PDB file of C-alpha atoms in Angstrom:
ATOM      1  CA  MET A   1      84.985  55.498  72.825  1.00 92.00           C
ATOM      2  CA  LEU A   2      85.188  52.448  69.829  1.00 94.00           C
ATOM      3  CA  PHE A   3      86.508  55.782  68.245  1.00 93.00           C
ATOM      4  CA  THR A   4      89.298  56.595  70.089  1.00 94.00           C
ATOM      5  CA  GLN A   5      90.690  53.592  70.568  1.00 95.00           C
ATOM      6  CA  ASN A   6      90.749  52.814  66.689  1.00 96.00           C
ATOM      7  CA  VAL A   7      92.623  56.526  66.566  1.00 96.00           C
ATOM      8  CA  ALA A   8      94.766  55.586  69.735  1.00 97.00           C
ATOM      9  CA  LYS A   9      95.558  52.153  68.033  1.00 97.00           C
ATOM     10  CA  GLN A  10      96.580  53.718  64.335  1.00 97.00           C
ATOM     11  CA  MET A  11      98.857  56.701  66.533  1.00 97.00           C
ATOM     12  CA  ILE A  12     100.521  54.194  68.594  1.00 97.00           C
ATOM     13  CA  LYS A  13     101.965  52.774  64.911  1.00 97.00           C
ATOM     14  CA  GLN A  14     102.907  55.535  63.265  1.00 95.00           C
ATOM     15  CA  PRO A  15     105.937  57.808  64.079  1.00 93.00           C
ATOM     16  CA  TYR A  16     106.976  61.197  65.692  1.00 93.00           C
ATOM     17  CA  GLU A  17     106.068  63.899  63.962  1.00 85.00           C
ATOM     18  CA  GLY A  18     108.203  66.451  66.117  1.00 89.00           C
ATOM     19  CA  LYS A  19     107.234  66.083  69.500  1.00 92.00           C
ATOM     20  CA  LYS A  20     104.225  64.077  69.485  1.00 95.00           C
ATOM     21  CA  LYS A  21     102.569  60.993  68.098  1.00 96.00           C
ATOM     22  CA  GLY A  22      99.459  62.688  67.795  1.00 96.00           C
ATOM     23  CA  THR A  23      96.466  64.330  68.702  1.00 97.00           C
ATOM     24  CA  ILE A  24      93.237  63.529  69.686  1.00 98.00           C
ATOM     25  CA  VAL A  25      90.868  65.948  71.482  1.00 98.00           C
ATOM     26  CA  ASN A  26      87.282  65.248  72.470  1.00 97.00           C
ATOM     27  CA  VAL A  27      84.640  68.100  71.961  1.00 97.00           C
ATOM     28  CA  SER A  28      81.497  67.074  75.488  1.00 96.00           C
ATOM     29  CA  SER A  29      80.169  70.509  77.425  1.00 94.00           C
ATOM     30  CA  GLY A  30      79.782  72.582  79.313  1.00 92.00           C
ATOM     31  CA  SER A  31      76.810  69.786  80.757  1.00 90.00           C
ATOM     32  CA  GLY A  32      78.999  67.080  81.594  1.00 91.00           C
ATOM     33  CA  TRP A  33      79.909  69.954  84.726  1.00 89.00           C
ATOM     34  CA  VAL A  34      77.285  71.540  84.924  1.00 89.00           C
ATOM     35  CA  SER A  35      73.570  69.130  86.956  1.00 89.00           C
ATOM     36  CA  THR A  36      70.325  70.581  84.161  1.00 88.00           C
ATOM     37  CA  PRO A  37      68.210  67.459  85.461  1.00 90.00           C
ATOM     38  CA  ASP A  38      66.036  68.337  81.847  1.00 90.00           C
ATOM     39  CA  ILE A  39      68.468  66.666  80.646  1.00 90.00           C
ATOM     40  CA  GLY A  40      70.335  64.462  82.510  1.00 94.00           C
ATOM     41  CA  VAL A  41      71.367  61.610  79.940  1.00 96.00           C
ATOM     42  CA  TYR A  42      73.228  64.598  78.553  1.00 93.00           C
ATOM     43  CA  CYS A  43      75.188  65.452  81.286  1.00 94.00           C
ATOM     44  CA  VAL A  44      75.976  62.096  82.127  1.00 96.00           C
ATOM     45  CA  SER A  45      77.336  61.373  78.542  1.00 96.00           C
ATOM     46  CA  LYS A  46      79.008  64.035  78.668  1.00 96.00           C
ATOM     47  CA  ALA A  47      80.963  63.142  82.029  1.00 96.00           C
ATOM     48  CA  GLY A  48      81.639  60.615  80.802  1.00 97.00           C
ATOM     49  CA  VAL A  49      83.744  61.943  78.145  1.00 97.00           C
ATOM     50  CA  SER A  50      85.570  64.177  80.027  1.00 97.00           C
ATOM     51  CA  MET A  51      86.259  60.888  82.425  1.00 97.00           C
ATOM     52  CA  LEU A  52      87.040  59.210  79.202  1.00 97.00           C
ATOM     53  CA  THR A  53      89.301  62.097  78.094  1.00 98.00           C
ATOM     54  CA  THR A  54      91.204  61.530  82.136  1.00 98.00           C
ATOM     55  CA  LEU A  55      91.400  58.080  80.945  1.00 98.00           C
ATOM     56  CA  PHE A  56      93.323  58.129  77.715  1.00 98.00           C
ATOM     57  CA  ALA A  57      95.060  60.609  78.488  1.00 98.00           C
ATOM     58  CA  ASP A  58      96.875  58.507  81.516  1.00 98.00           C
ATOM     59  CA  ARG A  59      97.621  55.572  78.665  1.00 98.00           C
ATOM     60  CA  LEU A  60      98.142  57.085  75.864  1.00 98.00           C
ATOM     61  CA  ALA A  61     101.229  59.781  77.411  1.00 98.00           C
ATOM     62  CA  GLY A  62     103.721  57.705  77.642  1.00 97.00           C
ATOM     63  CA  GLU A  63     103.168  56.475  73.477  1.00 97.00           C
ATOM     64  CA  GLY A  64     103.416  60.341  72.749  1.00 97.00           C
ATOM     65  CA  ILE A  65     100.311  60.498  72.158  1.00 98.00           C
ATOM     66  CA  LEU A  66      98.594  64.220  74.177  1.00 98.00           C
ATOM     67  CA  VAL A  67      94.336  63.353  74.763  1.00 98.00           C
ATOM     68  CA  ASN A  68      92.780  66.639  75.810  1.00 98.00           C
ATOM     69  CA  GLU A  69      88.616  67.659  76.049  1.00 98.00           C
ATOM     70  CA  VAL A  70      86.815  71.238  74.637  1.00 98.00           C
ATOM     71  CA  ARG A  71      83.462  72.028  76.742  1.00 97.00           C
ATOM     72  CA  PRO A  72      81.368  73.838  74.863  1.00 97.00           C
ATOM     73  CA  ILE A  73      78.406  76.039  75.959  1.00 94.00           C
ATOM     74  CA  LEU A  74      75.897  78.146  74.598  1.00 94.00           C
ATOM     75  CA  ILE A  75      77.437  77.790  71.339  1.00 96.00           C
ATOM     76  CA  ALA A  76      74.777  78.882  67.483  1.00 94.00           C
ATOM     77  CA  THR A  77      74.190  76.033  66.085  1.00 94.00           C
ATOM     78  CA  ALA A  78      71.113  74.519  64.749  1.00 91.00           C
ATOM     79  CA  MET A  79      71.372  71.538  68.251  1.00 88.00           C
ATOM     80  CA  ALA A  80      70.923  75.045  70.527  1.00 88.00           C
ATOM     81  CA  LEU A  81      68.149  76.332  69.097  1.00 84.00           C
ATOM     82  CA  ASP A  82      65.420  74.182  71.239  1.00 84.00           C
ATOM     83  CA  CYS A  83      67.160  76.351  74.303  1.00 86.00           C
ATOM     84  CA  TYR A  84      67.473  79.806  72.409  1.00 89.00           C
ATOM     85  CA  ASP A  85      64.764  81.115  74.713  1.00 90.00           C
ATOM     86  CA  GLU A  86      66.536  79.850  78.141  1.00 90.00           C
ATOM     87  CA  MET A  87      70.146  80.759  77.182  1.00 91.00           C
ATOM     88  CA  ASN A  88      68.823  84.319  75.847  1.00 92.00           C
ATOM     89  CA  GLN A  89      67.765  84.922  78.741  1.00 94.00           C
ATOM     90  CA  MET A  90      70.480  83.373  81.374  1.00 92.00           C
ATOM     91  CA  VAL A  91      72.686  85.907  78.655  1.00 93.00           C
ATOM     92  CA  GLU A  92      70.529  88.699  80.121  1.00 94.00           C
ATOM     93  CA  ASP A  93      70.216  88.647  83.753  1.00 94.00           C
ATOM     94  CA  GLY A  94      74.629  88.091  83.678  1.00 92.00           C
ATOM     95  CA  LEU A  95      74.694  84.752  83.881  1.00 92.00           C
ATOM     96  CA  PHE A  96      78.381  84.893  80.683  1.00 95.00           C
ATOM     97  CA  PRO A  97      80.767  87.501  81.602  1.00 95.00           C
ATOM     98  CA  ILE A  98      80.980  87.687  77.628  1.00 97.00           C
ATOM     99  CA  ALA A  99      77.470  88.449  76.977  1.00 96.00           C
ATOM    100  CA  ARG A 100      76.507  86.977  73.401  1.00 95.00           C
ATOM    101  CA  TRP A 101      77.125  83.572  72.632  1.00 95.00           C
ATOM    102  CA  GLY A 102      80.004  81.648  70.654  1.00 96.00           C
ATOM    103  CA  GLN A 103      80.175  80.996  67.623  1.00 97.00           C
ATOM    104  CA  PRO A 104      81.562  77.551  66.164  1.00 97.00           C
ATOM    105  CA  GLU A 105      84.642  78.127  65.485  1.00 98.00           C
ATOM    106  CA  ASP A 106      85.212  79.533  69.282  1.00 98.00           C
ATOM    107  CA  VAL A 107      85.083  76.342  69.562  1.00 98.00           C
ATOM    108  CA  ALA A 108      87.428  75.363  66.478  1.00 98.00           C
ATOM    109  CA  LEU A 109      89.899  77.432  67.728  1.00 98.00           C
ATOM    110  CA  ALA A 110      90.245  75.568  70.650  1.00 98.00           C
ATOM    111  CA  VAL A 111      90.418  72.852  69.470  1.00 98.00           C
ATOM    112  CA  SER A 112      93.373  74.296  66.384  1.00 97.00           C
ATOM    113  CA  ALA A 113      95.227  75.222  69.871  1.00 97.00           C
ATOM    114  CA  PHE A 114      95.270  71.903  71.026  1.00 97.00           C
ATOM    115  CA  CYS A 115      96.516  69.703  68.231  1.00 96.00           C
ATOM    116  CA  SER A 116      99.063  72.608  67.311  1.00 95.00           C
ATOM    117  CA  ASP A 117     102.434  71.287  66.672  1.00 92.00           C
ATOM    118  CA  ASP A 118     103.704  74.218  69.121  1.00 91.00           C
ATOM    119  CA  LYS A 119     100.822  74.410  71.946  1.00 93.00           C
ATOM    120  CA  PHE A 120     100.618  72.615  75.069  1.00 94.00           C
ATOM    121  CA  LEU A 121     102.931  70.155  73.413  1.00 95.00           C
ATOM    122  CA  TYR A 122     103.133  69.591  77.666  1.00 96.00           C
ATOM    123  CA  SER A 123      99.680  69.581  78.233  1.00 96.00           C
ATOM    124  CA  THR A 124      97.597  66.376  78.591  1.00 98.00           C
ATOM    125  CA  GLY A 125      94.103  65.261  80.823  1.00 98.00           C
ATOM    126  CA  ASN A 126      92.965  68.848  80.568  1.00 97.00           C
ATOM    127  CA  PHE A 127      90.221  71.454  79.301  1.00 97.00           C
ATOM    128  CA  ILE A 128      89.312  74.344  78.221  1.00 97.00           C
ATOM    129  CA  ASN A 129      86.164  75.828  78.544  1.00 97.00           C
ATOM    130  CA  ILE A 130      84.774  77.780  75.312  1.00 97.00           C
ATOM    131  CA  ASP A 131      81.952  79.382  77.453  1.00 96.00           C
ATOM    132  CA  GLY A 132      81.922  82.770  78.024  1.00 96.00           C
ATOM    133  CA  GLY A 133      83.793  82.786  81.277  1.00 95.00           C
ATOM    134  CA  TYR A 134      79.383  81.266  82.270  1.00 94.00           C
ATOM    135  CA  GLN A 135      82.510  78.651  84.803  1.00 92.00           C
ATOM    136  CA  ILE A 136      83.084  82.161  87.055  1.00 92.00           C
ATOM    137  CA  VAL A 137      82.079  81.798  90.348  1.00 86.00           C
ATOM    138  CA  ARG A 138      80.732  85.071  90.888  1.00 82.00           C
ATOM    139  CA  MET A 139      78.880  87.146  93.795  1.00 78.00           C
ATOM    140  CA  LYS A 140      76.655  89.192  93.292  1.00 68.00           C
TER     141      LYS A 140
END
């Protein structure tokens, strides 16, 4: 939160570049909207990042600053090794329509799209799930 505040203060001072003064993209997690009791503190902190995104988007839109969020799940990183077997089983069980682990590049591409000078210029306070379709509600 403090980092975002300081970045926003600097962006407010700078002139418009194109159609905006800047873009802030928060990276939270799908754990901000999926309950996982074993990592409850992590879930709550990520839900907080989501609300932080909403609040800053509302506050900074009038300053020409866009604030959005990416929510990754099942990304092949060192952090994910702690739950590798469990997550692999979820993929095998069909809980991820795109039946593979996401790559860090998948997250980076979403952040890059939000930061682009020609995309998402009328979008703030939004998010993209980088989750292989995990959030899709399906009947089996």
